Coordinates of C-alpha atoms in Angstrom, one line a residue:
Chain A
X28 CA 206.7 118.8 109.8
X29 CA 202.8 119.1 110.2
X30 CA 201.2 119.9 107.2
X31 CA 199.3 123.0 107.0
X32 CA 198.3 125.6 104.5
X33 CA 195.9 128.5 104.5
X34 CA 194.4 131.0 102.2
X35 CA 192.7 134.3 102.0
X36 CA 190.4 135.5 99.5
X37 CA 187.9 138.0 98.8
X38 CA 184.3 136.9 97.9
X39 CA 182.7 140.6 97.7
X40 CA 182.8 142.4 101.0
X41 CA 183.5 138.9 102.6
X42 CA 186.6 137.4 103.2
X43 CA 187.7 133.8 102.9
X44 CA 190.2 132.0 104.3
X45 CA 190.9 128.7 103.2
X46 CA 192.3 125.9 105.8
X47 CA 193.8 122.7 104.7
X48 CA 195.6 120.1 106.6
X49 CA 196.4 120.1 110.3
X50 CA 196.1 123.0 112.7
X51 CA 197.8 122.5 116.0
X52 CA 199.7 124.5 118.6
X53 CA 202.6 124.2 116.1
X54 CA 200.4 125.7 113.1
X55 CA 198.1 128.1 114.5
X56 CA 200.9 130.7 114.5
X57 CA 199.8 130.7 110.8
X58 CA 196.1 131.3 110.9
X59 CA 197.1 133.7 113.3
X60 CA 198.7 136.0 110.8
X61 CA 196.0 136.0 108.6
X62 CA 193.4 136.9 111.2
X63 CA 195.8 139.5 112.3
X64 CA 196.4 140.6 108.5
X65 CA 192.3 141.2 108.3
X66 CA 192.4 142.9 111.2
X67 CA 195.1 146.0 109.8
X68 CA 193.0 145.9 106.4
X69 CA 189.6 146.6 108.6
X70 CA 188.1 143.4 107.5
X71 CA 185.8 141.8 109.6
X72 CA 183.4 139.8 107.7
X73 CA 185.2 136.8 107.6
X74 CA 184.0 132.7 106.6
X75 CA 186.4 130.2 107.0
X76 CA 186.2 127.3 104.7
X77 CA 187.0 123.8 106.8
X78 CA 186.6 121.9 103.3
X79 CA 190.7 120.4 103.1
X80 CA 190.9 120.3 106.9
X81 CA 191.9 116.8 108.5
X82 CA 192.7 117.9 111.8
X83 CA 192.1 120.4 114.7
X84 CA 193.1 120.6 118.2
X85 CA 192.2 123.5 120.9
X86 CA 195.1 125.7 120.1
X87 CA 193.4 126.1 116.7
X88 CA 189.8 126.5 118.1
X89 CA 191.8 129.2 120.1
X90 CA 192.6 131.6 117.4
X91 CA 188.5 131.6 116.4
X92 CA 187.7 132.5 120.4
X93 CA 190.4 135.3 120.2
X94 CA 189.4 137.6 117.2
X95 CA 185.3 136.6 117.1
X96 CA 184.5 139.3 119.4
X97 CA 186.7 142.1 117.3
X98 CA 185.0 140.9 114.4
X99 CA 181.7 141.4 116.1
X100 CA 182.3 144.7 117.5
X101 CA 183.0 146.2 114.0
X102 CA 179.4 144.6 112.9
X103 CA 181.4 141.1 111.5
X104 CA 181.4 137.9 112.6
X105 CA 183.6 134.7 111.8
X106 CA 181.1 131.7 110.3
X107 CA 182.5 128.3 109.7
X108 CA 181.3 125.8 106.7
X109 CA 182.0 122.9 104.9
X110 CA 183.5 121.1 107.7
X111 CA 183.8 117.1 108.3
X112 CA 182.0 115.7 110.6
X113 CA 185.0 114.6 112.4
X114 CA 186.0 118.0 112.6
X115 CA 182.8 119.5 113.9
X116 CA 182.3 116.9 116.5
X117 CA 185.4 118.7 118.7
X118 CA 183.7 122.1 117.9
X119 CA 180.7 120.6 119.4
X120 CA 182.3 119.3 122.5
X121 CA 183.2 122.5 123.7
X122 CA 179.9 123.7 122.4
X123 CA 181.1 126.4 119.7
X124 CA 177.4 126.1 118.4
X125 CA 176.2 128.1 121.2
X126 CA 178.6 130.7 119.8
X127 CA 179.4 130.3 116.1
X128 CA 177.1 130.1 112.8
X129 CA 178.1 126.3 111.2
X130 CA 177.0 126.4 107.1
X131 CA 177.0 123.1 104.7
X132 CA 178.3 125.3 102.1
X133 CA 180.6 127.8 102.1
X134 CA 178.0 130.4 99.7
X135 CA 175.7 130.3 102.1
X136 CA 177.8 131.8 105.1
X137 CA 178.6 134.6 102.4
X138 CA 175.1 134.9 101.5
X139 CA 174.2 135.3 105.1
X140 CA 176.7 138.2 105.4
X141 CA 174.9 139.7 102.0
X142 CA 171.9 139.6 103.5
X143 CA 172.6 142.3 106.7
X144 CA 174.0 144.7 103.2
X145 CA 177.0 146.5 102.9
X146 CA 178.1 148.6 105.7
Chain B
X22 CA 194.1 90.7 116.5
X23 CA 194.9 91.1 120.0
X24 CA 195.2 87.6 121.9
X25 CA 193.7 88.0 125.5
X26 CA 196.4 89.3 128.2
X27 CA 199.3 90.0 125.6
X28 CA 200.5 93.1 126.9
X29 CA 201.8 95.2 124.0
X30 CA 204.2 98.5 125.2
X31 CA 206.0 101.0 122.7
X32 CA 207.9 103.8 123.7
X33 CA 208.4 107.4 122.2
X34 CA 210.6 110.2 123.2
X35 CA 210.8 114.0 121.8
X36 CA 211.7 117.1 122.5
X37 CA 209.7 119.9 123.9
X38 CA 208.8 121.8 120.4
X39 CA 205.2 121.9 118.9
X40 CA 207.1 121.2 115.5
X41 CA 207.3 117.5 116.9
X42 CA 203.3 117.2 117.1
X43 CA 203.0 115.6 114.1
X44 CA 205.2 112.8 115.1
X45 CA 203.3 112.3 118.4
X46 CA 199.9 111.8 116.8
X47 CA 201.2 109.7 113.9
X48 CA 203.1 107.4 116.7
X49 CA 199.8 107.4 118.8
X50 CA 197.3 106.6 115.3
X51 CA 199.6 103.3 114.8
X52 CA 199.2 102.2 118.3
X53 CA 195.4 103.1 118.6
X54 CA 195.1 101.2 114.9
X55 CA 196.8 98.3 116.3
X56 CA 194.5 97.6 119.2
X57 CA 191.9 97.5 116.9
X58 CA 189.3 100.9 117.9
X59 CA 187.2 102.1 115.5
X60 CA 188.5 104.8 113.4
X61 CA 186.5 107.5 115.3
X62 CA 187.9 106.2 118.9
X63 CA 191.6 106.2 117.3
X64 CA 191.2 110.3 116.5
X65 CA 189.4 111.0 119.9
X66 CA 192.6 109.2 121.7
X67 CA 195.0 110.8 119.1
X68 CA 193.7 114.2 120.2
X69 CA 194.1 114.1 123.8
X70 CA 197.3 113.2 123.1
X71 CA 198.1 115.8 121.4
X72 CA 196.5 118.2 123.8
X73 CA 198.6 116.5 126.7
X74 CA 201.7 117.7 125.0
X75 CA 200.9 120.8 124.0
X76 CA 200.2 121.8 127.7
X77 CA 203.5 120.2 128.5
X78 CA 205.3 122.5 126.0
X79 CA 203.2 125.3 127.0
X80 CA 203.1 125.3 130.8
X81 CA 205.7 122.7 131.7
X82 CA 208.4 123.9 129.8
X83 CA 207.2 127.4 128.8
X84 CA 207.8 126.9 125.1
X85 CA 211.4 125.6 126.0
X86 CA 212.4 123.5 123.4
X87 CA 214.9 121.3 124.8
X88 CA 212.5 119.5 127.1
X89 CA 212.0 115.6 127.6
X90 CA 208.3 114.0 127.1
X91 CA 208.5 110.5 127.2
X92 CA 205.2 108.7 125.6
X93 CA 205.4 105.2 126.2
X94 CA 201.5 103.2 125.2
X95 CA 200.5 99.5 126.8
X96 CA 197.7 97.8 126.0
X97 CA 195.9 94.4 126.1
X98 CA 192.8 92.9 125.0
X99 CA 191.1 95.1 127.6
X100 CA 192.9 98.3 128.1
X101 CA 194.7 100.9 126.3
X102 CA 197.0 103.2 128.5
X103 CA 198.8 106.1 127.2
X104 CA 201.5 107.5 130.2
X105 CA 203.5 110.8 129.4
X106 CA 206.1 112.0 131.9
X107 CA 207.8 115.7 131.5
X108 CA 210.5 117.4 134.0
X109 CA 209.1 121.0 133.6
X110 CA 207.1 122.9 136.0
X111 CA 204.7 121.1 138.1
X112 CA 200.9 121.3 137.1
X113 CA 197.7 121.0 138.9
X114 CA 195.2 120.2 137.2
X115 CA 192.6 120.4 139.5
X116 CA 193.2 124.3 139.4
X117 CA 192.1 124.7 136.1
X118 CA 188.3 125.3 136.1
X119 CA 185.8 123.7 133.9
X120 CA 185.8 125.8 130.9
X121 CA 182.2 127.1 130.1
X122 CA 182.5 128.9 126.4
X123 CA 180.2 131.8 127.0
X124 CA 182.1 133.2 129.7
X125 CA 185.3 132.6 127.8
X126 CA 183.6 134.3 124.8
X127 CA 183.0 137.1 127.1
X128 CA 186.4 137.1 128.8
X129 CA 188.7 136.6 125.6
X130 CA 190.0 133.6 127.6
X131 CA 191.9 131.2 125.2
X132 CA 193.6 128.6 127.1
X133 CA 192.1 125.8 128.8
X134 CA 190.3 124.2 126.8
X135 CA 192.9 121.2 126.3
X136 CA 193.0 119.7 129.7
X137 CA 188.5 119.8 129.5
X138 CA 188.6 118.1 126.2
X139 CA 191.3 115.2 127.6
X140 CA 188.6 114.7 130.2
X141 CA 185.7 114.4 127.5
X142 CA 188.2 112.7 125.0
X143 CA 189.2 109.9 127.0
X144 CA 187.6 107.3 130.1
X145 CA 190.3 108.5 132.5
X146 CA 192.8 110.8 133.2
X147 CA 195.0 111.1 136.1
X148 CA 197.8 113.7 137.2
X149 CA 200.6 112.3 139.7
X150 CA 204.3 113.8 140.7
X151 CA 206.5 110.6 140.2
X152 CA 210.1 109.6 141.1
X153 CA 212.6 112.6 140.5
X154 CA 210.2 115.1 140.6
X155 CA 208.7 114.2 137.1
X156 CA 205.0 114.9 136.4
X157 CA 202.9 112.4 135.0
X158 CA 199.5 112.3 133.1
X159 CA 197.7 108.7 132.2
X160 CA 195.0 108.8 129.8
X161 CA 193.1 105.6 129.8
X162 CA 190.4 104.4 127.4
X163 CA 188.7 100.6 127.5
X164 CA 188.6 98.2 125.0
X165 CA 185.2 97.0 124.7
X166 CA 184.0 94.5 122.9

């Protein structure tokens, strides 16, 4: 019954996904998929958008600790924006910052990918 | 409003499935509410919550679904008690270590994190073995006026 959706698009060499709703142990099975789905198509430039999510607990901050590093070795990353404060305050708790690139807006984590050029 | 003393208790049982999450924090947000915390304390509280049963499902019952957590919340003008009892596996907490996020960045370590943020989450949390071999967690947080 938790309510969760998410989304993958292409921005130019970056991709997107899209989270809305809640992402818990029963939901992150989902985002799961879509890393995993990035991951057979050799994309590893990845942003994910927090603008529609309400809610996150540590299974979801789980799924960014398990593919960062793959993402990294193949000269990717995985950059957050647009999150709610609410939301960022339990990233910052387990201090993500030290680790992860936090944007306002969702171009300018793209932009920052634009920036290193195409490889 | 909360007149001093009045001792309020409610009581929720589900099984062990993550599908029943949602319920948990929705039961825990009316409770929180109702004692009158800020908005921000109410989501801090629902969390640890949350996390609480998601290690029961996990490690207590190893993703068995047919497990017991019982939830039951008390409060007063004062204090605001969350107990949750499972009849799973037996967990110590103080084996988990203190998660520090570089070294699980450099170990691909994943789990853990839930039973660190309770800690930061909440004013207290304490682990006991009760009657019939249950396990028991308490997360406590103050009113304060």
């Amino acid at each position: 019954m938790a309510d969760f959706n998410v989304n993958l698009r292409g921005v130019g060499s970056v991709s997107v996904i899209d989270v809305n709703g809640y992402l818990d142990a029963h939901t992150a099975p989902e985002l799961e998929n879509v890393f995993n789905k990035l991951l057979d198509g050799k994309n590893y430039r990845v942003v994910v958008n927090f603008n529609d999510l309400k809610y996150i607990s540590s299974a979801g901050l789980g799924v960014f600790m398990a593919y960062v590093e793959t993402m990294r070795e193949n000269k990717g990353d995985i950059k957050f924006s647009n999150m709610k404060e609410s939301v960022y305050n339990i990233f910052d708790l387990l201090g993500f910052p030290i680790l992860y690139e936090f944007y306002k807006d969702e171009n300018e984590a793209v932009q920052k990918f634009n920036e290193l050029g195409l490889s | 409003m909360i007149y001093p003393n009045k001792k309020i208790e409610k009581e929720l049982i589900v099984k062990s499935s993550t599908d029943n999450l949602a319920q948990v924090r929705e039961f825990t947000r009316k409770a929180a509410e109702e004692s009158g915390f800020p908005e921000e304390t109410v989501g801090k509280i629902i969390l640890a919550v949350d996390e609480a049963c998601t290690n029961i499902i996990k490690h207590a019952y190893k993703y068995s679904p047919e497990g017991k957590i019982v939830i039951s919340i008390k409060f007063d003008s004062t204090i605001f008690s969350i107990s949750i009892i499972d009849e799973g596996i037996h967990f110590n907490p103080n084996t988990v270590p203190e998660p520090n996020i570089v070294e699980y960045y450099k170990k691909k370590k994943i789990g853990g994190l839930g039973i660190f943020l309770m800690k930061k989450l909440m004013d207290d949390v304490k682990y006991s073995t009760i009657t019939g071999n249950k396990n028991q967690v308490i997360l406590v947080k103050y009113l304060t006026q």
